[in-house]
Amino acid sequence: HVQLVESGGGSVQAGGSLRLSCAASGRTYSKWCMGWFRQVPGKEREGLATIDSDGATSYADSVKGRFTISKDNAKVTLYLQMDNLKPEDTAKYYCAARKNANCPSAAGWYDYWGPGTQVTVS
């Protein structure tokens, strides 16, 4: 059983930065794809960034140039560095894992999810 737990959310002023972490436990594999998503009430979960087993990354246009996804395989931890935050970045942020090397952007392809962490930008 795989568990993902996000941390690092909070409140920040526009233009500020936050770094989210996602600790994975249980049976995880280095060949899995990992990603960050966010959701606001009443809207679909939005894919933000993915990273594959080789470290290749992909970003949504809405965060490209401001957010950076990375991972520490030794610590089995995923990160999302968020810079130049905007009020429209306010959402609940989730990390996810997919039991496949491919990294689609749609949330429905992912197998495991964390409970989420709230980010509020004012």
Coordinates of N, CA and C in Angstrom, one line a residue:
H1 N 0.8 -1.2 0.0 CA 0.0 0.0 0.0 C 0.9 1.2 0.0
V2 N 0.6 2.2 -0.9 CA 1.4 3.4 -1.0 C 0.7 4.5 -0.3
Q3 N 1.4 5.3 0.5 CA 0.9 6.5 1.1 C 1.7 7.7 0.7
L4 N 1.0 8.8 0.3 CA 1.6 10.1 0.0 C 1.1 11.1 0.9
V5 N 2.0 11.9 1.5 CA 1.6 13.0 2.4 C 2.3 14.3 2.0
E6 N 1.5 15.3 1.7 CA 2.0 16.6 1.3 C 2.2 17.5 2.6
S7 N 3.2 18.4 2.5 CA 3.4 19.4 3.5 C 4.0 20.6 2.9
G8 N 4.0 21.7 3.6 CA 4.6 23.0 3.1 C 3.6 24.0 2.7
G9 N 2.3 23.7 2.7 CA 1.3 24.7 2.3 C 1.2 25.8 3.3
G10 N 0.5 26.8 3.0 CA 0.3 27.9 3.9 C -0.2 29.2 3.2
S11 N -0.1 30.3 3.9 CA -0.6 31.6 3.3 C 0.6 32.4 3.0
V12 N 0.6 33.1 1.9 CA 1.7 33.9 1.4 C 1.2 35.1 0.6
Q13 N 1.9 36.2 0.6 CA 1.5 37.3 -0.2 C 1.9 37.1 -1.7
A14 N 1.2 37.8 -2.6 CA 1.5 37.7 -4.0 C 3.0 38.1 -4.2
G15 N 3.6 37.3 -5.1 CA 5.0 37.5 -5.4 C 6.0 36.7 -4.5
G16 N 5.4 36.0 -3.5 CA 6.2 35.2 -2.6 C 6.4 33.8 -3.1
S17 N 7.0 33.0 -2.2 CA 7.4 31.6 -2.6 C 7.0 30.6 -1.5
L18 N 6.7 29.4 -2.0 CA 6.5 28.3 -1.1 C 7.1 27.1 -1.7
R19 N 7.5 26.1 -0.8 CA 8.0 24.9 -1.3 C 7.2 23.7 -0.7
L20 N 6.5 23.0 -1.6 CA 5.7 21.9 -1.1 C 6.6 20.6 -1.2
S21 N 6.3 19.7 -0.2 CA 7.0 18.4 -0.2 C 5.9 17.3 -0.2
C22 N 6.3 16.2 -0.7 CA 5.4 15.0 -0.7 C 6.2 13.8 -0.4
A23 N 6.0 13.3 0.8 CA 6.7 12.1 1.3 C 5.9 10.8 0.9
A24 N 6.6 9.9 0.3 CA 6.0 8.6 -0.1 C 6.5 7.5 0.8
S25 N 5.6 6.6 1.1 CA 5.9 5.5 1.9 C 5.2 4.3 1.4
G26 N 5.6 3.1 1.8 CA 5.0 1.9 1.2 C 5.8 1.4 0.0
R27 N 5.1 0.6 -0.8 CA 5.8 0.0 -1.9 C 5.8 0.9 -3.1
T28 N 6.9 1.7 -3.3 CA 7.0 2.6 -4.4 C 8.1 2.1 -5.3
Y29 N 8.1 2.5 -6.6 CA 9.1 2.1 -7.5 C 9.7 3.3 -8.2
S30 N 11.0 3.2 -8.5 CA 11.7 4.3 -9.1 C 11.2 4.6 -10.5
K31 N 10.6 3.6 -11.2 CA 10.1 3.8 -12.5 C 8.7 4.5 -12.6
W32 N 8.1 4.8 -11.5 CA 6.8 5.5 -11.5 C 6.9 6.9 -11.9
C33 N 5.9 7.4 -12.4 CA 5.7 8.9 -12.7 C 5.1 9.5 -11.5
M34 N 5.5 10.8 -11.2 CA 5.0 11.5 -10.1 C 4.5 12.9 -10.6
G35 N 3.5 13.5 -9.9 CA 3.1 14.8 -10.4 C 2.4 15.6 -9.3
W36 N 2.3 16.9 -9.5 CA 1.6 17.8 -8.7 C 0.3 18.3 -9.4
F37 N -0.8 18.4 -8.6 CA -2.0 18.9 -9.1 C -2.6 19.9 -8.1
R38 N -3.6 20.6 -8.6 CA -4.3 21.5 -7.6 C -5.8 21.5 -8.0
Q39 N -6.6 21.9 -7.0 CA -8.0 22.0 -7.2 C -8.6 23.1 -6.4
V40 N -9.5 23.8 -7.0 CA -10.4 24.8 -6.2 C -11.8 24.2 -6.2
P41 N -12.6 24.6 -5.2 CA -14.0 24.1 -5.2 C -14.7 24.4 -6.5
G42 N -15.4 23.4 -7.0 CA -16.3 23.6 -8.1 C -15.5 23.4 -9.5
K43 N -14.2 23.1 -9.4 CA -13.5 23.0 -10.6 C -12.8 21.6 -10.7
E44 N -12.4 21.2 -11.8 CA -11.7 19.9 -12.0 C -10.2 20.1 -11.5
R45 N -9.7 18.9 -11.1 CA -8.3 18.9 -10.6 C -7.4 19.2 -11.8
E46 N -6.5 20.2 -11.6 CA -5.6 20.7 -12.7 C -4.2 20.1 -12.5
G47 N -3.7 19.5 -13.6 CA -2.3 19.1 -13.6 C -1.4 20.2 -13.7
L48 N -0.3 20.3 -12.9 CA 0.6 21.4 -12.8 C 2.0 21.0 -13.4
A49 N 2.5 19.8 -12.9 CA 3.8 19.4 -13.2 C 4.0 17.9 -13.0
T50 N 4.8 17.3 -13.9 CA 5.1 15.9 -13.7 C 6.6 15.7 -13.9
I51 N 7.1 14.6 -13.3 CA 8.5 14.2 -13.4 C 8.5 12.7 -13.6
D52 N 9.2 12.2 -14.6 CA 9.3 10.8 -14.8 C 10.5 10.1 -14.2
S53 N 10.7 8.8 -14.4 CA 11.7 8.1 -13.7 C 13.1 8.6 -14.1
D54 N 13.2 9.2 -15.3 CA 14.5 9.7 -15.8 C 14.8 11.1 -15.4
G55 N 13.8 11.7 -14.7 CA 13.9 13.1 -14.3 C 13.4 14.1 -15.3
A56 N 12.8 13.7 -16.4 CA 12.2 14.6 -17.4 C 11.0 15.2 -16.8
T57 N 10.9 16.5 -17.0 CA 9.7 17.3 -16.4 C 8.8 17.9 -17.5
S58 N 7.6 18.1 -17.0 CA 6.7 18.8 -17.9 C 5.8 19.7 -17.0
Y59 N 5.4 20.8 -17.6 CA 4.6 21.8 -16.8 C 3.4 22.3 -17.6
A60 N 2.4 22.7 -16.8 CA 1.3 23.4 -17.4 C 1.7 24.8 -17.7
D61 N 1.0 25.3 -18.8 CA 1.4 26.7 -19.2 C 1.2 27.7 -18.0
S62 N 0.2 27.4 -17.2 CA -0.2 28.3 -16.1 C 0.9 28.5 -15.1
V63 N 1.9 27.5 -15.0 CA 2.9 27.6 -14.0 C 4.3 27.5 -14.5
K64 N 4.4 27.4 -15.8 CA 5.7 27.3 -16.5 C 6.5 28.5 -16.2
G65 N 7.8 28.3 -15.8 CA 8.6 29.5 -15.5 C 8.5 30.0 -14.0
R66 N 7.5 29.5 -13.3 CA 7.3 29.9 -11.9 C 7.5 28.7 -10.9
F67 N 7.0 27.6 -11.4 CA 7.0 26.4 -10.5 C 8.1 25.4 -11.0
T68 N 8.7 24.7 -10.1 CA 9.8 23.7 -10.4 C 9.5 22.4 -9.6
I69 N 9.4 21.3 -10.4 CA 9.2 20.0 -9.7 C 10.5 19.3 -9.7
S70 N 10.7 18.6 -8.6 CA 12.0 17.8 -8.4 C 11.7 16.7 -7.5
K71 N 12.6 15.7 -7.4 CA 12.4 14.6 -6.5 C 13.8 14.2 -5.9
D72 N 13.7 13.6 -4.8 CA 14.9 13.0 -4.1 C 14.6 11.5 -4.0
N73 N 15.2 10.7 -4.9 CA 14.9 9.3 -4.9 C 15.4 8.6 -3.5
A74 N 16.4 9.1 -3.0 CA 16.9 8.5 -1.7 C 15.9 8.7 -0.6
K75 N 15.3 9.9 -0.5 CA 14.3 10.2 0.5 C 12.9 9.9 0.1
V76 N 12.8 9.4 -1.1 CA 11.4 9.1 -1.7 C 10.5 10.3 -1.4
T77 N 11.0 11.4 -1.9 CA 10.2 12.7 -1.6 C 10.1 13.5 -2.9
L78 N 9.0 14.0 -3.2 CA 8.7 14.9 -4.3 C 8.6 16.3 -3.8
Y79 N 9.0 17.3 -4.6 CA 9.0 18.7 -4.2 C 8.3 19.5 -5.3
L80 N 7.8 20.6 -4.9 CA 7.3 21.6 -5.9 C 7.7 23.0 -5.3
Q81 N 8.7 23.6 -6.0 CA 9.1 25.0 -5.6 C 8.2 25.9 -6.4
M82 N 7.5 26.8 -5.7 CA 6.6 27.7 -6.3 C 7.1 29.2 -6.0
D83 N 7.4 29.9 -7.1 CA 7.9 31.2 -7.0 C 6.9 32.2 -7.7
N84 N 7.0 33.5 -7.3 CA 6.2 34.5 -7.9 C 4.7 34.1 -7.9
L85 N 4.3 33.7 -6.7 CA 2.9 33.2 -6.6 C 1.9 34.3 -6.8
K86 N 0.8 33.9 -7.4 CA -0.3 34.9 -7.7 C -1.6 34.4 -7.0
P87 N -2.5 35.4 -6.8 CA -3.8 35.0 -6.1 C -4.5 33.9 -6.7
E88 N -4.4 33.8 -8.1 CA -5.0 32.7 -8.8 C -4.4 31.3 -8.5
D89 N -3.3 31.3 -7.8 CA -2.6 30.0 -7.5 C -3.3 29.4 -6.2
T90 N -4.2 30.2 -5.6 CA -4.8 29.7 -4.4 C -5.6 28.4 -4.7
A91 N -5.3 27.4 -4.0 CA -6.0 26.1 -4.2 C -5.5 25.1 -3.2
K92 N -6.1 23.9 -3.3 CA -5.5 22.8 -2.5 C -4.6 22.0 -3.5
Y93 N -3.4 21.7 -3.0 CA -2.4 21.1 -3.8 C -2.2 19.6 -3.4
Y94 N -2.1 18.8 -4.5 CA -2.0 17.3 -4.2 C -0.8 16.8 -5.0
C95 N -0.2 15.8 -4.4 CA 0.8 15.0 -5.2 C 0.2 13.7 -5.5
A96 N 0.7 13.1 -6.6 CA 0.1 11.9 -7.1 C 1.2 11.0 -7.7
A97 N 1.0 9.7 -7.7 CA 1.9 8.7 -8.3 C 1.2 7.9 -9.3
R98 N 1.9 7.5 -10.3 CA 1.3 6.6 -11.4 C 2.2 5.4 -11.5
K99 N 1.6 4.2 -11.5 CA 2.4 3.0 -11.6 C 2.8 2.7 -13.1
N100 N 3.4 3.7 -13.7 CA 3.8 3.7 -15.1 C 4.9 4.7 -15.3
A101 N 5.7 4.5 -16.3 CA 6.8 5.4 -16.6 C 6.3 6.6 -17.3
N102 N 5.2 6.5 -18.0 CA 4.6 7.6 -18.8 C 3.9 8.6 -17.8
C103 N 4.0 9.9 -18.2 CA 3.4 11.0 -17.3 C 2.4 11.8 -18.1
P104 N 1.2 11.3 -18.1 CA 0.1 12.2 -18.6 C -0.2 13.3 -17.7
S105 N -0.9 14.3 -18.3 CA -1.2 15.5 -17.4 C -2.6 15.4 -16.7
A106 N -3.4 14.5 -17.2 CA -4.8 14.3 -16.6 C -4.8 13.6 -15.3
A107 N -5.5 14.1 -14.4 CA -5.5 13.5 -13.0 C -6.0 12.0 -13.0
G108 N -6.9 11.7 -13.9 CA -7.5 10.4 -13.9 C -6.6 9.2 -14.2
W109 N -5.4 9.5 -14.7 CA -4.4 8.5 -15.0 C -3.6 8.1 -13.7
Y110 N -3.7 8.8 -12.6 CA -2.9 8.6 -11.5 C -3.5 7.6 -10.5
D111 N -2.7 6.8 -9.8 CA -3.2 5.7 -9.0 C -3.2 6.0 -7.5
Y112 N -2.3 6.9 -7.1 CA -2.3 7.2 -5.6 C -2.2 8.7 -5.4
W113 N -2.9 9.1 -4.4 CA -3.0 10.5 -4.1 C -2.8 10.8 -2.6
G114 N -2.2 12.0 -2.3 CA -2.1 12.5 -1.0 C -3.4 13.2 -0.6
P115 N -3.5 13.5 0.7 CA -4.7 14.2 1.1 C -4.8 15.7 0.8
G116 N -3.6 16.3 0.3 CA -3.6 17.6 -0.1 C -3.1 18.6 1.0
T117 N -2.6 19.8 0.5 CA -2.2 20.8 1.4 C -2.7 22.2 0.8
Q118 N -3.3 23.0 1.6 CA -3.9 24.3 1.1 C -2.8 25.3 0.9
V119 N -2.9 26.0 -0.2 CA -2.1 27.2 -0.5 C -3.0 28.4 -0.7
T120 N -2.7 29.5 0.0 CA -3.5 30.7 -0.1 C -2.6 31.8 -0.4
V121 N -2.9 32.5 -1.5 CA -2.1 33.7 -2.0 C -3.0 34.9 -1.9
S122 N -2.5 35.9 -1.2 CA -3.4 37.1 -1.1 C -2.6 38.4 -1.6

